[in-house]
């Protein structure tokens, strides 16, 4: 019998393993863990695709545990974060970006509702840490270092922890029981808090440095920026931070019926909306055009809904008392932002002068840190403390973050700085400890934010996602309280997702760069060259049989595979 007359070998062997088509290929598929755009944009380096995947499986406790590897304030961040992750979301170029912030709030609220807490961590290191300032950055660094086994003491100037989150953000944006719950969870870990203890008052930086192995400065920015056109000694001028602190403490200042609030950022919007709730007629004046305002778009929209009048692209040039009110001379301006945050140029528009009358004005144009307590020991960077990429200052053993070291001025940016500093502090202190050398995250916190397998991988782009597997589906509708109800109380304006909305939104996630074990690669491989690995999860490529056709990569719905040159 001739060889050509013999039956195919699979008829006699019962297997295709005799066809070793791997000798044909020049390219080979490779499984990867690649960073998603939302992960890269996240100020706290959060594993967004991973925790959303857990939530999609209804494992909300697991989602919360992943969230809190990086951020101890998911319920807070889910309310007030400026959510750059959503702008970066690949889904935005497909239909609408994922509502990541609202999903985070849903998970954070469940944790509060069910009283989830952290596993106890014994003090396992001899070094002690002092944190100056109990705001978002100080609480973040304290949390991350306490989870690593360090003894941490927070020195806070006021009589409550929270910093900007408590004194600068109104309750209608961040309910105080939510803030208290997430701060309380940190204190329950064994973090010591010494309230009413300000740097430069009870203790100097030099004294703290002698008493503690590491000092982290997070005093915030409390020195008011002032407008030269206004006389701050007059009763009709009140700084926005002072006004907000009083309002948030339940002692709203009495300033007359009509107010002008100056500023285009979130703090100015908060002051204007708080004044509106106190019964004032409010004009919000800012240098920027409406499109250039640094405040979040939804904040501006909500303020306009509540009856605040926006006077954008304008400035006050003079003020004069006129009977029982004040006359303000104003002019229209063209605002041009600079290359550095906080820098800009203005050009008054000829012939655009106009006048406004009001009972008082609340300038809310920002604040600078008070560097007097540290100026003799630390190198400044303009009005800030100079730090490197790991938040280290010019003095050994002293780190800084939040508003004292950055112009970012967002709560989640401050939280991220605290996390970054904690990693660096731990690395430095453990450099000589062979058991801990190279540690990035504590064992209790799980895996590092970006697994080693993702190192060097490019950010996943929409073109790498097989969108066939994702039907077009609009973003879950956001719900707000009605205007009348808002103005009657301090109830939160934005309403969180219910379970159905949350689950529907998790189903929209592309899980960019993260394998969801869908078996597409296994089912579509024409050479049966993909093997499941049930014992440890995932898959492997059988190189004897893979001919490098790339079907598995094309059918991957998450961009967690790629083709690489097979250099044999």
XYZ file of C-alpha atoms in Angstrom, residues 33-346:
314
model
C -1.498 41.746 32.299
C -1.512 45.243 30.822
C -2.469 48.559 32.435
C -5.867 49.956 31.529
C -6.218 53.674 30.682
C -8.342 54.224 33.797
C -5.642 52.646 35.982
C -2.946 54.889 34.560
C -5.125 57.997 35.047
C -6.160 57.099 38.609
C -4.516 59.368 41.232
C -4.275 56.466 43.698
C -3.076 53.905 41.105
C -6.228 51.853 41.616
C -6.842 48.395 40.127
C -10.084 49.538 38.544
C -10.728 46.677 36.103
C -9.977 44.158 38.841
C -12.343 45.508 41.487
C -15.101 46.130 38.946
C -14.717 42.486 37.891
C -15.313 41.408 41.487
C -18.364 43.653 41.727
C -19.687 42.182 38.467
C -19.554 38.773 40.172
C -21.445 40.309 43.133
C -18.383 39.855 45.313
C -18.602 43.370 46.709
C -16.492 42.545 49.732
C -13.744 41.402 47.379
C -14.151 44.579 45.345
C -13.803 46.686 48.485
C -10.683 44.823 49.561
C -9.071 45.527 46.182
C -10.152 49.164 46.315
C -8.678 49.668 49.765
C -5.288 48.281 48.824
C -4.718 51.737 47.409
C -7.367 54.043 48.863
C -8.899 53.860 52.350
C -11.655 56.281 51.267
C -13.729 54.598 48.531
C -17.042 56.040 49.770
C -15.505 59.525 50.003
C -13.721 59.322 46.653
C -16.879 57.954 45.050
C -18.549 61.248 45.925
C -15.935 63.932 45.368
C -13.165 62.579 43.105
C -12.579 64.566 39.911
C -12.520 61.104 38.218
C -9.826 61.450 35.531
C -10.265 57.686 35.118
C -13.603 58.274 33.391
C -12.119 60.705 30.879
C -9.474 58.081 30.063
C -11.944 55.166 29.816
C -11.773 53.282 26.484
C -15.537 52.938 26.550
C -15.823 56.725 26.065
C -14.726 56.264 22.440
C -17.247 53.449 21.952
C -20.439 54.859 23.487
C -20.048 56.484 26.929
C -17.415 56.201 29.626
C -18.005 53.911 32.558
C -19.466 55.507 35.727
C -16.435 54.427 37.748
C -16.894 57.023 40.476
C -20.503 56.037 41.198
C -19.523 52.364 41.242
C -16.784 53.110 43.767
C -19.309 54.953 45.909
C -21.662 51.958 45.766
C -18.929 49.596 46.988
C -17.779 52.057 49.663
C -21.321 52.548 50.938
C -21.838 48.785 51.182
C -18.675 48.547 53.292
C -20.066 51.148 55.706
C -23.498 49.529 55.762
C -22.049 46.111 56.595
C -19.287 47.461 58.871
C -16.440 45.859 56.957
C -13.062 46.435 58.540
C -9.383 45.683 58.106
C -7.567 42.698 59.505
C -5.601 43.630 62.650
C -1.958 44.351 61.912
C 0.504 43.996 64.793
C 3.294 46.519 65.159
C 6.170 44.613 63.624
C 8.764 47.340 63.017
C 10.684 49.359 65.625
C 10.568 52.626 63.658
C 7.915 55.210 64.521
C 6.170 57.644 62.171
C 4.828 61.146 62.867
C 2.236 62.563 60.486
C 1.567 66.300 60.694
C -1.962 66.944 59.470
C -5.046 64.746 59.582
C -6.423 65.535 56.135
C -6.618 63.170 53.150
C -2.879 62.898 52.550
C -1.950 62.501 56.212
C -4.648 59.897 56.818
C -3.593 58.046 53.666
C 0.079 57.756 54.632
C -0.919 56.768 58.171
C -3.203 54.043 56.834
C -0.658 52.554 54.445
C 2.161 52.584 56.992
C -0.019 51.147 59.741
C -0.988 48.285 57.420
C 2.700 47.634 56.968
C 3.166 47.239 60.720
C 4.448 50.679 61.761
C 3.379 52.697 64.786
C 1.889 55.963 63.471
C 0.904 59.143 65.320
C -1.082 61.934 63.636
C -0.722 65.516 64.902
C -3.785 67.546 63.876
C -4.201 71.269 64.589
C -8.004 71.240 64.767
C -10.255 69.260 67.096
C -11.358 66.797 64.366
C -9.653 64.760 61.669
C -10.516 65.130 57.999
C -8.888 68.394 56.940
C -10.346 69.701 53.689
C -12.775 66.782 53.543
C -14.438 68.029 56.749
C -13.853 71.777 56.803
C -13.879 72.550 53.093
C -16.409 70.206 51.482
C -20.079 70.726 52.392
C -22.282 67.925 53.675
C -24.500 68.062 50.579
C -21.510 66.696 48.652
C -19.997 64.516 51.384
C -22.267 63.353 54.199
C -20.452 63.525 57.525
C -21.415 59.989 58.663
C -19.655 58.674 55.537
C -16.486 60.635 56.298
C -16.576 59.662 59.979
C -16.983 55.972 59.129
C -13.961 55.828 56.835
C -11.774 57.840 59.227
C -12.955 55.686 62.127
C -11.880 52.562 60.277
C -8.325 53.946 60.054
C -8.222 54.868 63.737
C -9.502 51.393 64.634
C -6.293 49.989 63.132
C -4.378 51.547 66.003
C -3.361 54.894 64.491
C -2.931 57.427 67.297
C -4.384 60.918 66.767
C -3.325 63.935 68.844
C -5.883 66.648 68.156
C -5.354 70.356 68.762
C -1.626 69.938 68.145
C -0.220 72.262 65.494
C 3.296 72.274 64.098
C 5.060 75.387 65.323
C 2.796 75.484 68.333
C 3.083 72.445 70.577
C 6.068 70.998 68.745
C 8.609 72.048 66.145
C 9.683 69.995 63.160
C 13.140 69.550 64.694
C 11.616 68.146 67.884
C 9.409 65.731 65.952
C 12.386 64.597 63.938
C 14.226 63.783 67.157
C 11.293 61.869 68.606
C 10.267 59.925 65.486
C 12.196 58.071 62.821
C 10.145 59.560 59.978
C 8.011 62.706 59.708
C 5.381 63.205 57.002
C 4.129 66.760 56.518
C 0.545 67.187 55.335
C -0.538 70.487 56.896
C -2.527 71.589 53.864
C -2.796 75.151 52.607
C -4.375 77.623 54.998
C -2.876 81.030 54.083
C -5.458 83.006 52.104
C -4.643 84.392 48.692
C -5.917 87.950 48.594
C -7.214 90.306 45.930
C -5.574 93.745 46.115
C -8.839 95.376 44.988
C -10.575 94.421 48.241
C -10.164 95.735 51.784
C -10.151 92.575 53.885
C -10.588 94.578 57.081
C -14.164 95.456 56.106
C -17.037 93.307 57.380
C -18.372 92.818 53.845
C -15.297 90.789 52.786
C -14.949 87.163 53.966
C -12.494 84.605 52.642
C -14.122 81.567 51.061
C -12.299 79.020 53.239
C -13.396 80.865 56.386
C -16.967 81.020 55.118
C -17.031 77.315 54.253
C -15.494 76.238 57.557
C -18.125 78.234 59.464
C -20.968 76.956 57.275
C -19.818 73.352 57.548
C -19.661 73.730 61.337
C -23.288 74.915 61.392
C -22.493 78.599 62.066
C -23.251 80.206 58.685
C -22.094 83.871 58.713
C -24.719 86.591 58.237
C -23.600 88.705 55.291
C -26.751 90.309 53.883
C -29.064 89.211 51.096
C -26.955 89.481 47.936
C -23.450 88.014 47.691
C -20.709 87.832 45.096
C -18.465 84.771 45.283
C -15.195 85.077 43.362
C -13.453 82.022 41.905
C -13.892 79.251 39.355
C -12.770 76.197 41.309
C -14.594 73.656 43.426
C -14.099 75.658 46.630
C -15.763 78.728 45.087
C -18.653 76.602 43.830
C -19.015 75.095 47.310
C -19.065 78.548 48.917
C -21.650 79.796 46.427
C -23.909 76.765 46.872
C -23.612 76.924 50.656
C -24.594 80.590 50.566
C -27.538 79.731 48.338
C -28.721 77.201 50.915
C -28.456 79.915 53.559
C -30.977 81.967 51.586
C -28.654 84.355 49.738
C -28.910 85.532 46.162
C -25.513 84.612 44.730
C -23.447 85.741 41.767
C -20.428 83.554 41.004
C -17.716 85.565 39.246
C -14.619 83.975 37.742
C -11.790 84.979 35.428
C -12.211 81.902 33.250
C -14.869 81.366 30.635
C -17.496 78.800 31.596
C -15.660 76.132 29.571
C -12.314 76.930 31.270
C -13.515 76.755 34.870
C -11.414 74.279 36.888
C -14.456 73.095 38.850
C -16.016 69.824 37.755
C -18.676 70.187 35.088
C -21.389 68.579 37.223
C -20.672 70.995 40.075
C -21.220 73.972 37.778
C -24.383 72.435 36.344
C -25.797 71.775 39.804
C -24.978 75.321 40.939
C -26.821 76.798 37.967
C -29.798 74.525 38.661
C -29.892 75.909 42.190
C -30.275 79.477 40.980
C -26.697 80.749 41.193
C -25.945 83.386 38.545
C -22.672 82.851 36.683
C -20.626 85.868 35.628
C -17.728 84.194 33.792
C -14.763 85.908 32.139
C -14.877 88.933 34.428
C -13.079 90.517 37.367
C -13.590 93.208 39.986
C -11.338 96.238 39.562
C -12.604 98.392 42.458
C -15.055 98.331 45.346
C -16.715 101.223 47.196
C -19.185 101.286 50.074
C -22.421 102.903 48.962
C -24.989 103.231 51.714
C -26.064 99.833 52.979
C -24.422 97.935 50.115
C -21.194 97.860 48.125
C -20.676 98.938 44.527
C -18.218 96.840 42.546
C -16.633 98.090 39.330
C -15.979 95.159 37.002
C -14.541 94.469 33.565
C -14.720 91.571 31.115
C -11.425 89.739 30.548
C -9.862 87.205 28.234
C -8.291 84.452 30.318
C -5.281 82.550 28.976
C -4.023 79.630 31.104
C -0.267 79.176 31.476
C 1.752 76.005 31.079
C 1.982 75.578 34.877
C -1.121 75.068 37.000
C -2.067 78.332 38.697
C -0.312 80.541 36.144
C -2.300 82.607 33.648
C -2.486 85.921 31.818
C -5.429 88.307 31.546
